[in-house]
Amino acid sequence: MDSEEQGHRLGQTHSIPMILNNAVNPNTIFANNEMSLQDIEIYGFDYDYTLAFYSSHLHTLIFNIARNILIEEHRYPEGLKEYDYIPNFVIRGLHYDVQKALLMKIDAFHYIQLGTVYRGLNPVPDKEVIAMYEGSHVPLEIMSDFYGKSSHGHTMKQFMDIFSLPEMTLLSCVNDYFMKHNIDYEPVHLYKDVKEAIGDVHVKGILYRAKYICYGEQTHAVLRKLSENGKKMFLITNSPFDFVDRGMNYIVGKDWRDLFDVVIVQADKPGFFNDRRKPFRRVTDNGVLLWDRIHKLEKGKIYKQGNLYEFLRLTGWRGSKVLYFGDHIYSDLADLTLKHGWRTGAIIPELRKEIKIMNTEEYIHTMTWLQGLTGLVERMQVYRDPDSQAVVQEWIKEREEIRSQTKGFFNSQFGSLFRTYHNPTYFSRRLSRFADIYMASLSCLLDYDLRHTFFPRRNPLQHESPFWPEQGGLSAVGIPAQARRTQVSPE
């Protein structure tokens, strides 16, 4: 093949038509596993970032208080007060190498996404990353444990909940300060100090005295819908009762407890799902802890701590008739699906923003051209003459440039929560394993009948041919009739 013909082919690929009629509705509920709401009799909920959402100012508050704890209680330099919280610097699901003080994004196959490794507030060059890790693969033995925490022998900590955003930002800022001022420090001790300071914000109740609820995402309407359809409901949260009560009074109303059959606060998840020893204790409306032995979990009363095994014994709510919603894939969902057979729903607030970005004309055009380039490289690599190889190398270079560009659509430093270039992220891998369904917020349930069945899309495996019809259009994203009528247009 001569260079003129190759150039003609290249020109043809630039005329890839725009495909804008497959825009995804951000209110869609997505399925990893087939599940029918008709089978669900009991609905359970976490509180934070499931029933209640918070303004971004809460992250600033957590950052500022933890930074001041480092200075005042751990004797860190006063100069750290120069650092303020940086919104949108980090994303959820990142890994932190505790010993090397590096923050990074890792894909489902344990490969580091080069260009997303940060020391402090600055990116680490790819060559330096490859030298440190002898490539870009992270061995299993240094990855975090089942719950994303670093323990003995594990140097990687994964940050999975939304409250971890200020913690990651504070780690980055303190590292940045020490490097700028040539201060010697032990990265492991720094990580532990920051973790302890963030923990103090929660443990000392500073966070729970703040009022930063932003919205309830139609929580009241969802709970009313379930109640009117005869569904039982329960709440299991790590937050204290007075904090939950104030929030639910604001979101739902003073009668919010009438909607729930069981309310459990300060549950200490994920320990709640594994520890058989902690008994339930009843808490009065005034916060007084009663020590009477609990023989029954009664509607309208508040219970503290306890454990899932006692919960199952007292309620009889077992197996796939229970659907539990939470935002933390490990602490809220993993044990329930793996050990107890409950159905699980993940609340991923970031979905709405990412879907809106993916619906834009610029993103669709970029991804269409990227896929076209990838196909060209794949097919043309068999031609070994110098002219063909020169064109292929140009395409490869352009492909790498576009891949880097797509990262910036979502987050300049770390890209999408769900993908590392073409591979799913480590976060996505856990999401697909531990959540039967996932959505941006509980309000998405309002668009679905409670007899609706969610079907995961059947994407061909790599060795399969797509003999079935291409899954294009609105049906491919499982949008019900109600949602199709409110289909969002690309922005």
Coordinates of C-alpha atoms in Angstrom, one line a residue:
M1 CA 0.0 0.0 0.0
D2 CA 1.5 3.4 -1.0
S3 CA 1.5 6.5 1.1
E4 CA -1.1 8.3 -1.1
E5 CA -3.6 5.5 -0.4
Q6 CA -2.8 5.6 3.3
G7 CA -3.3 9.4 3.3
H8 CA -6.6 8.9 1.6
R9 CA -7.7 6.4 4.2
L10 CA -6.6 8.7 7.0
G11 CA -8.7 11.5 5.5
Q12 CA -11.7 9.2 5.3
T13 CA -11.5 8.5 9.1
H14 CA -11.9 12.2 9.9
S15 CA -15.4 12.1 8.4
I16 CA -16.7 9.8 11.1
P17 CA -20.3 10.8 11.6
M18 CA -21.3 12.3 14.9
I19 CA -23.6 9.9 16.9
L20 CA -25.5 12.2 19.3
N21 CA -28.8 10.3 19.5
N22 CA -27.5 7.8 22.1
A23 CA -27.2 10.3 24.9
V24 CA -27.4 8.6 28.3
N25 CA -29.9 10.0 30.9
P26 CA -28.1 10.8 34.1
N27 CA -31.1 9.5 36.1
T28 CA -30.7 6.0 34.8
I29 CA -30.2 3.1 37.1
F30 CA -27.5 0.8 35.8
A31 CA -27.3 -2.9 36.4
N32 CA -24.3 -5.1 37.0
N33 CA -26.5 -8.0 37.8
E34 CA -30.0 -8.9 36.8
M35 CA -32.4 -7.8 39.6
S36 CA -36.2 -7.4 39.8
L37 CA -37.7 -4.8 42.2
Q38 CA -40.7 -7.1 42.4
D39 CA -38.6 -9.5 44.5
I40 CA -37.6 -6.8 47.0
E41 CA -39.7 -6.6 50.2
I42 CA -37.2 -4.7 52.4
Y43 CA -35.2 -1.6 51.6
G44 CA -32.2 -0.6 53.7
F45 CA -30.2 2.6 53.6
D46 CA -26.9 4.2 54.8
Y47 CA -27.3 7.8 55.7
D48 CA -24.4 10.0 54.6
Y49 CA -24.3 10.5 50.8
T50 CA -27.2 8.0 50.4
L51 CA -30.2 9.7 52.1
A52 CA -28.4 13.0 52.8
F53 CA -26.0 14.9 50.6
Y54 CA -23.7 17.7 51.7
S55 CA -22.4 20.9 50.2
S56 CA -18.7 21.1 49.1
H57 CA -18.1 23.5 52.0
L58 CA -18.1 20.5 54.3
H59 CA -14.9 19.2 52.7
T60 CA -13.3 22.6 53.3
L61 CA -14.4 22.4 56.9
I62 CA -12.9 18.9 57.4
F63 CA -9.7 20.0 55.6
N64 CA -9.3 23.1 57.7
I65 CA -10.0 21.4 61.1
A66 CA -7.7 18.5 60.3
R67 CA -4.9 20.8 59.1
N68 CA -5.2 22.8 62.4
I69 CA -5.1 19.6 64.5
L70 CA -1.8 18.7 62.7
I71 CA -0.4 22.1 63.7
E72 CA -1.7 22.4 67.2
E73 CA -1.6 18.8 68.5
H74 CA 1.0 17.1 66.3
R75 CA 3.3 20.2 66.2
Y76 CA 3.5 20.5 62.4
P77 CA 4.8 23.7 60.9
E78 CA 2.6 26.8 61.2
G79 CA 3.3 27.4 57.5
L80 CA 0.7 24.7 56.6
K81 CA -1.9 27.4 57.3
E82 CA -1.0 28.8 53.9
Y83 CA -2.7 25.8 52.3
D84 CA -6.5 25.9 51.6
Y85 CA -8.7 23.0 50.4
I86 CA -8.4 22.5 46.7
P87 CA -11.8 21.5 45.2
N88 CA -11.6 19.0 42.3
F89 CA -7.9 18.2 42.9
V90 CA -8.6 14.6 43.6
I91 CA -11.2 12.0 42.8
R92 CA -12.5 9.0 44.7
G93 CA -10.9 5.5 44.3
L94 CA -7.3 6.7 44.2
H95 CA -4.5 4.7 45.8
Y96 CA -1.9 6.1 48.0
D97 CA 1.5 4.5 48.4
V98 CA 2.2 5.1 52.1
Q99 CA 5.9 4.4 51.9
K100 CA 6.6 6.4 48.8
A101 CA 4.1 9.2 49.5
L102 CA 2.6 8.9 46.0
L103 CA -1.1 9.4 45.1
M104 CA -2.2 7.6 41.9
K105 CA -4.9 5.9 39.9
I106 CA -4.8 2.2 39.3
D107 CA -6.8 0.1 36.8
A108 CA -8.6 -3.1 37.2
F109 CA -5.5 -5.1 36.3
H110 CA -3.3 -3.4 38.9
Y111 CA -1.6 -1.1 36.4
I112 CA -0.8 2.5 37.3
Q113 CA -2.2 5.0 34.8
L114 CA 0.9 6.9 33.9
G115 CA 0.3 10.7 34.1
T116 CA -1.8 10.3 37.2
V117 CA 0.9 9.8 39.8
Y118 CA 1.4 12.8 42.2
R119 CA 3.9 13.6 44.9
G120 CA 2.5 16.4 46.8
L121 CA 0.7 18.7 44.3
N122 CA 3.0 17.9 41.4
P123 CA 2.9 15.1 38.8
V124 CA 5.7 12.5 38.9
P125 CA 7.4 12.0 35.5
D126 CA 6.5 8.6 33.8
K127 CA 10.1 7.5 33.7
E128 CA 10.5 8.0 37.4
V129 CA 7.4 6.1 38.1
I130 CA 8.5 3.2 35.9
A131 CA 11.9 3.2 37.6
M132 CA 10.4 3.1 41.1
Y133 CA 8.0 0.3 40.4
E134 CA 10.1 -1.5 37.8
G135 CA 7.3 -0.9 35.3
S136 CA 3.8 0.2 35.9
H137 CA 2.3 -2.9 37.5
V138 CA 1.5 -3.0 41.3
P139 CA 2.0 -6.5 42.7
L140 CA -1.0 -8.0 44.6
E141 CA 1.0 -8.3 47.9
I142 CA 1.4 -4.6 48.3
M143 CA -2.2 -3.7 47.4
S144 CA -4.7 -2.7 50.1
D145 CA -6.7 -5.4 51.9
F146 CA -10.3 -6.3 51.3
Y147 CA -11.6 -3.1 52.6
G148 CA -9.2 -0.8 50.8
K149 CA -7.1 -0.2 54.0
S150 CA -3.3 -0.6 54.3
S151 CA -2.2 -3.1 56.9
H152 CA 0.9 -5.1 57.6
G153 CA 2.6 -5.9 54.4
H154 CA 0.3 -3.7 52.4
T155 CA 1.7 -0.3 51.4
M156 CA -1.3 0.8 49.2
K157 CA -4.3 2.5 50.8
Q158 CA -7.4 3.0 48.6
F159 CA -9.7 6.0 49.3
M160 CA -13.2 4.9 48.6
D161 CA -15.7 7.3 50.3
I162 CA -16.5 10.9 49.5
F163 CA -15.4 12.0 52.9
S164 CA -11.8 10.9 51.9
L165 CA -11.5 13.8 49.4
P166 CA -10.2 16.3 52.0
E167 CA -7.9 13.6 53.5
M168 CA -6.2 13.0 50.1
T169 CA -5.9 16.8 49.6
L170 CA -4.4 17.3 53.0
L171 CA -1.9 14.5 52.4
S172 CA -0.9 16.2 49.1
C173 CA -0.6 19.6 50.7
V174 CA 1.6 18.5 53.6
N175 CA 3.8 16.5 51.3
D176 CA 4.1 19.6 49.1
Y177 CA 5.1 21.8 52.0
F178 CA 7.8 19.5 53.3
M179 CA 9.3 19.1 49.8
K180 CA 9.2 22.8 49.1
H181 CA 11.0 23.6 52.4
N182 CA 13.5 20.7 52.1
I183 CA 12.2 19.2 55.4
D184 CA 13.1 15.5 56.0
Y185 CA 10.2 13.4 57.0
E186 CA 9.0 9.8 57.3
P187 CA 6.1 9.3 54.8
V188 CA 4.6 6.5 56.9
H189 CA 4.4 8.7 60.0
L190 CA 3.0 11.6 57.9
Y191 CA 0.2 9.3 56.6
K192 CA -0.7 8.1 60.1
D193 CA -0.7 11.6 61.5
V194 CA -3.0 12.9 58.7
K195 CA -5.3 9.8 59.1
E196 CA -5.5 10.4 62.9
A197 CA -6.2 14.2 62.4
I198 CA -9.0 13.4 59.9
G199 CA -10.3 10.7 62.3
D200 CA -10.4 13.3 65.2
V201 CA -12.7 15.5 63.1
H202 CA -15.2 12.6 63.1
V203 CA -14.6 11.0 66.5
K204 CA -14.6 14.3 68.5
G205 CA -18.0 15.2 66.9
I206 CA -16.7 18.4 65.3
L207 CA -18.1 17.3 62.0
Y208 CA -21.5 16.4 63.4
R209 CA -22.0 19.8 64.9
A210 CA -21.8 21.4 61.5
K211 CA -24.7 22.2 59.3
Y212 CA -23.8 21.5 55.7
I213 CA -26.7 19.5 54.3
C214 CA -27.1 20.7 50.8
Y215 CA -30.1 18.7 49.6
G216 CA -32.0 15.4 50.0
E217 CA -32.2 14.5 46.3
Q218 CA -35.9 13.9 46.7
T219 CA -35.2 11.4 49.5
H220 CA -38.7 12.1 51.0
A221 CA -40.5 11.3 47.8
V222 CA -38.5 8.0 47.4
L223 CA -39.2 6.9 51.0
R224 CA -42.9 7.8 50.6
K225 CA -43.2 5.8 47.4
L226 CA -41.7 2.7 49.1
S227 CA -43.9 3.1 52.2
E228 CA -47.1 3.6 50.1
N229 CA -46.2 0.3 48.3
G230 CA -46.0 -1.6 51.6
K231 CA -42.2 -2.0 51.7
K232 CA -40.4 -2.3 55.0
M233 CA -37.4 0.1 55.5
F234 CA -34.5 0.3 57.8
L235 CA -31.5 2.6 58.4
I236 CA -28.0 1.5 59.4
T237 CA -25.5 4.4 59.7
N238 CA -22.3 5.1 61.5
S239 CA -23.4 8.6 62.3
P240 CA -24.8 9.6 65.8
F241 CA -28.5 10.0 66.3
D242 CA -28.7 13.7 66.9
F243 CA -26.8 14.4 63.6
V244 CA -29.1 12.0 61.7
D245 CA -32.2 13.4 63.4
R246 CA -31.4 17.0 62.5
G247 CA -30.7 16.0 58.9
M248 CA -33.8 13.9 58.5
N249 CA -36.0 16.5 60.1
Y250 CA -34.7 18.9 57.4
I251 CA -34.9 16.5 54.5
V252 CA -38.1 14.5 55.3
G253 CA -39.8 16.2 58.3
K254 CA -40.3 15.5 62.0
D255 CA -42.2 12.3 61.3
W256 CA -39.3 10.7 59.4
R257 CA -39.0 7.9 62.0
D258 CA -42.5 6.7 61.1
L259 CA -41.2 5.7 57.7
F260 CA -38.6 3.3 59.1
D261 CA -39.2 -0.1 60.7
V262 CA -35.7 -0.1 62.3
V263 CA -33.2 2.7 62.9
I264 CA -29.6 1.9 63.9
V265 CA -27.0 4.6 64.6
Q266 CA -23.3 4.5 65.4
A267 CA -23.2 1.0 63.8
D268 CA -19.5 0.9 63.3
K269 CA -19.6 -0.5 59.8
P270 CA -17.9 -2.5 58.4
G271 CA -17.4 -4.1 61.8
F272 CA -21.2 -4.2 62.2
F273 CA -21.3 -6.9 59.4
N274 CA -18.6 -9.1 60.9
D275 CA -18.4 -8.7 64.7
R276 CA -21.0 -11.0 66.4
R277 CA -20.2 -9.7 69.9
K278 CA -21.5 -6.2 70.1
P279 CA -25.1 -6.1 71.4
F280 CA -27.8 -3.6 70.5
R281 CA -28.5 -0.8 72.9
R282 CA -31.5 1.5 72.8
V283 CA -31.0 5.3 72.7
T284 CA -33.7 7.7 74.0
D285 CA -34.6 10.8 72.1
N286 CA -32.4 12.7 74.5
G287 CA -29.4 10.6 73.7
V288 CA -29.5 8.5 76.9
L289 CA -28.2 5.0 76.4
L290 CA -30.3 2.3 78.0
W291 CA -28.7 -1.0 79.1
D292 CA -31.8 -3.3 78.9
R293 CA -31.3 -6.4 76.8
I294 CA -32.9 -6.0 73.4
H295 CA -35.3 -8.8 72.5
K296 CA -37.0 -7.0 69.6
L297 CA -36.2 -4.2 67.2
E298 CA -39.3 -1.9 67.4
K299 CA -40.5 0.7 65.0
G300 CA -40.1 4.3 66.2
K301 CA -37.2 3.5 68.6
I302 CA -33.5 4.2 68.0
Y303 CA -30.8 1.5 68.5
K304 CA -27.0 1.9 68.7
Q305 CA -24.2 -0.5 67.6
G306 CA -25.2 -4.1 67.5
N307 CA -24.2 -6.5 64.7
L308 CA -25.7 -7.9 61.6
Y309 CA -26.1 -11.4 62.9
E310 CA -28.3 -10.3 65.7
F311 CA -30.1 -8.0 63.3
L312 CA -30.9 -11.0 61.1
R313 CA -32.1 -13.0 64.0
L314 CA -34.4 -10.4 65.4
T315 CA -35.9 -9.3 62.0
G316 CA -35.7 -12.4 59.9
W317 CA -34.8 -10.2 56.9
R318 CA -32.5 -12.5 54.9
G319 CA -31.4 -13.1 51.4
S320 CA -32.4 -11.5 48.1
K321 CA -35.6 -10.0 49.3
V322 CA -33.5 -7.3 51.0
L323 CA -31.9 -4.4 48.9
Y324 CA -29.4 -2.2 50.8
F325 CA -28.1 1.2 49.4
G326 CA -24.8 2.8 50.4
D327 CA -22.1 5.0 48.9
H328 CA -19.1 3.1 50.2
I329 CA -18.5 0.0 48.1
Y330 CA -16.4 -1.8 50.8
S331 CA -17.9 -0.7 54.1
D332 CA -21.6 -0.7 53.0
L333 CA -21.9 -3.3 50.3
A334 CA -19.2 -6.0 50.1
D335 CA -20.0 -8.2 53.1
L336 CA -23.8 -8.0 52.4
T337 CA -23.5 -9.4 48.9
L338 CA -20.7 -11.8 49.5
K339 CA -21.7 -13.3 52.8
H340 CA -25.4 -12.7 53.2
G341 CA -26.9 -12.6 49.7
W342 CA -28.6 -9.3 50.1
R343 CA -29.0 -7.3 46.9
T344 CA -27.0 -4.1 46.9
G345 CA -27.3 -0.6 45.3
A346 CA -24.4 1.8 45.1
I347 CA -25.0 5.5 45.2
I348 CA -22.4 7.2 43.0
P349 CA -23.0 11.0 43.0
E350 CA -20.1 11.5 40.5
L351 CA -22.1 9.6 37.8
R352 CA -24.3 12.6 37.0
K353 CA -21.4 14.9 36.2
E354 CA -19.5 12.3 34.2
I355 CA -22.5 11.3 32.1
K356 CA -23.3 14.9 31.2
I357 CA -19.7 15.2 30.1
M358 CA -19.9 12.0 28.0
N359 CA -23.1 13.4 26.4
T360 CA -21.3 16.5 25.0
E361 CA -20.5 16.8 21.3
E362 CA -16.8 17.4 22.0
Y363 CA -16.5 14.2 24.0
I364 CA -18.4 12.1 21.6
H365 CA -16.4 13.4 18.6
T366 CA -13.1 12.8 20.5
M367 CA -14.0 9.3 21.5
T368 CA -15.3 8.4 18.1
W369 CA -12.1 9.5 16.5
L370 CA -10.0 7.7 19.2
Q371 CA -11.9 4.5 18.5
G372 CA -11.3 5.0 14.8
L373 CA -7.6 5.6 15.2
T374 CA -7.3 2.5 17.4
G375 CA -9.0 0.4 14.7
L376 CA -6.7 1.8 12.0
V377 CA -3.6 1.0 14.0
E378 CA -4.9 -2.5 14.7
R379 CA -5.6 -3.2 11.0
M380 CA -2.6 -1.4 9.5
Q381 CA 0.1 -2.7 11.8
V382 CA 0.5 -5.8 9.5
Y383 CA 2.0 -3.7 6.7
R384 CA 5.7 -3.6 7.3
D385 CA 6.9 -1.4 4.5
P386 CA 8.5 1.9 5.7
D387 CA 5.8 4.2 4.4
S388 CA 3.0 2.2 6.1
Q389 CA 4.9 2.0 9.3
A390 CA 5.6 5.8 9.3
V391 CA 1.8 6.5 9.0
V392 CA 1.1 3.9 11.7
Q393 CA 3.6 5.6 14.0
E394 CA 1.9 9.0 13.4
W395 CA -1.5 7.4 14.3
I396 CA 0.0 5.9 17.5
K397 CA 1.4 9.3 18.5
E398 CA -2.0 11.0 17.8
R399 CA -3.8 8.3 19.7
E400 CA -1.6 8.8 22.8
E401 CA -2.3 12.6 22.6
I402 CA -6.0 12.0 22.4
R403 CA -6.0 9.5 25.3
S404 CA -4.3 12.2 27.5
Q405 CA -6.9 14.7 26.3
T406 CA -9.8 12.5 27.3
K407 CA -8.5 12.4 30.9
G408 CA -8.9 16.2 31.1
F409 CA -12.6 16.1 30.3
F410 CA -13.3 14.7 33.8
N411 CA -10.4 15.8 36.1
S412 CA -7.2 17.4 35.0
Q413 CA -5.0 15.4 37.4
F414 CA -6.7 12.0 37.6
G415 CA -9.4 11.7 34.9
S416 CA -12.6 9.7 35.2
L417 CA -13.6 7.8 38.3
F418 CA -14.5 4.8 36.1
R419 CA -11.8 4.4 33.5
T420 CA -8.1 4.5 33.1
Y421 CA -7.9 5.2 29.3
H422 CA -9.8 2.1 27.9
N423 CA -9.6 -0.2 31.0
P424 CA -12.0 0.1 33.9
T425 CA -10.4 1.6 37.1
Y426 CA -9.8 -0.5 40.2
F427 CA -12.9 1.4 41.6
S428 CA -15.0 0.2 38.7
R429 CA -13.9 -3.4 39.2
R430 CA -15.0 -3.3 42.8
L431 CA -18.3 -1.5 41.9
S432 CA -19.2 -4.2 39.4
R433 CA -18.4 -7.0 41.9
F434 CA -20.2 -5.7 45.0
A435 CA -23.2 -3.7 43.6
D436 CA -26.1 -5.3 41.8
I437 CA -27.2 -1.8 40.6
Y438 CA -25.8 1.7 40.8
M439 CA -27.1 5.2 40.3
A440 CA -26.3 8.9 40.9
S441 CA -28.8 9.2 43.7
L442 CA -31.9 7.5 45.3
S443 CA -34.1 9.9 43.3
C444 CA -33.5 7.8 40.3
L445 CA -35.9 5.2 41.8
L446 CA -38.7 7.6 41.1
D447 CA -38.5 7.0 37.4
Y448 CA -39.1 3.2 37.8
D449 CA -42.1 1.1 38.7
L450 CA -41.5 -1.2 41.7
R451 CA -42.0 -4.2 39.5
H452 CA -39.2 -3.2 37.1
T453 CA -36.5 -5.7 36.3
F454 CA -32.9 -4.3 35.7
F455 CA -30.9 -6.1 33.0
P456 CA -27.2 -5.7 32.6
R457 CA -26.1 -5.0 29.0
R458 CA -24.7 -8.1 27.3
N459 CA -21.4 -6.8 26.0
P460 CA -19.6 -9.4 23.9
L461 CA -16.6 -11.0 25.6
Q462 CA -13.4 -10.5 23.7
H463 CA -13.6 -13.9 22.0
E464 CA -17.3 -13.6 21.1
S465 CA -18.8 -12.2 17.9
P466 CA -21.7 -9.7 18.4
F467 CA -24.3 -11.9 16.7
W468 CA -27.1 -10.2 18.6
P469 CA -28.3 -6.8 17.4
E470 CA -26.1 -3.8 18.4
Q471 CA -27.3 -2.3 21.6
G472 CA -27.7 1.2 20.5
G473 CA -30.3 3.8 21.4
L474 CA -32.0 4.5 24.7
S475 CA -32.8 0.9 25.4
A476 CA -29.1 0.2 25.8
V477 CA -28.9 2.2 29.0
G478 CA -32.1 0.8 30.5
I479 CA -34.0 4.0 30.6
P480 CA -37.7 3.4 31.4
A481 CA -40.5 5.1 29.6
Q482 CA -40.8 7.9 32.1
A483 CA -37.1 8.8 31.9
R484 CA -37.1 8.6 28.1
R485 CA -39.7 11.4 28.0
T486 CA -37.2 13.6 30.0
Q487 CA -34.2 12.5 28.0
V488 CA -31.4 15.1 28.4
S489 CA -29.8 16.6 25.4
P490 CA -26.0 16.9 25.1
E491 CA -24.5 19.9 26.7

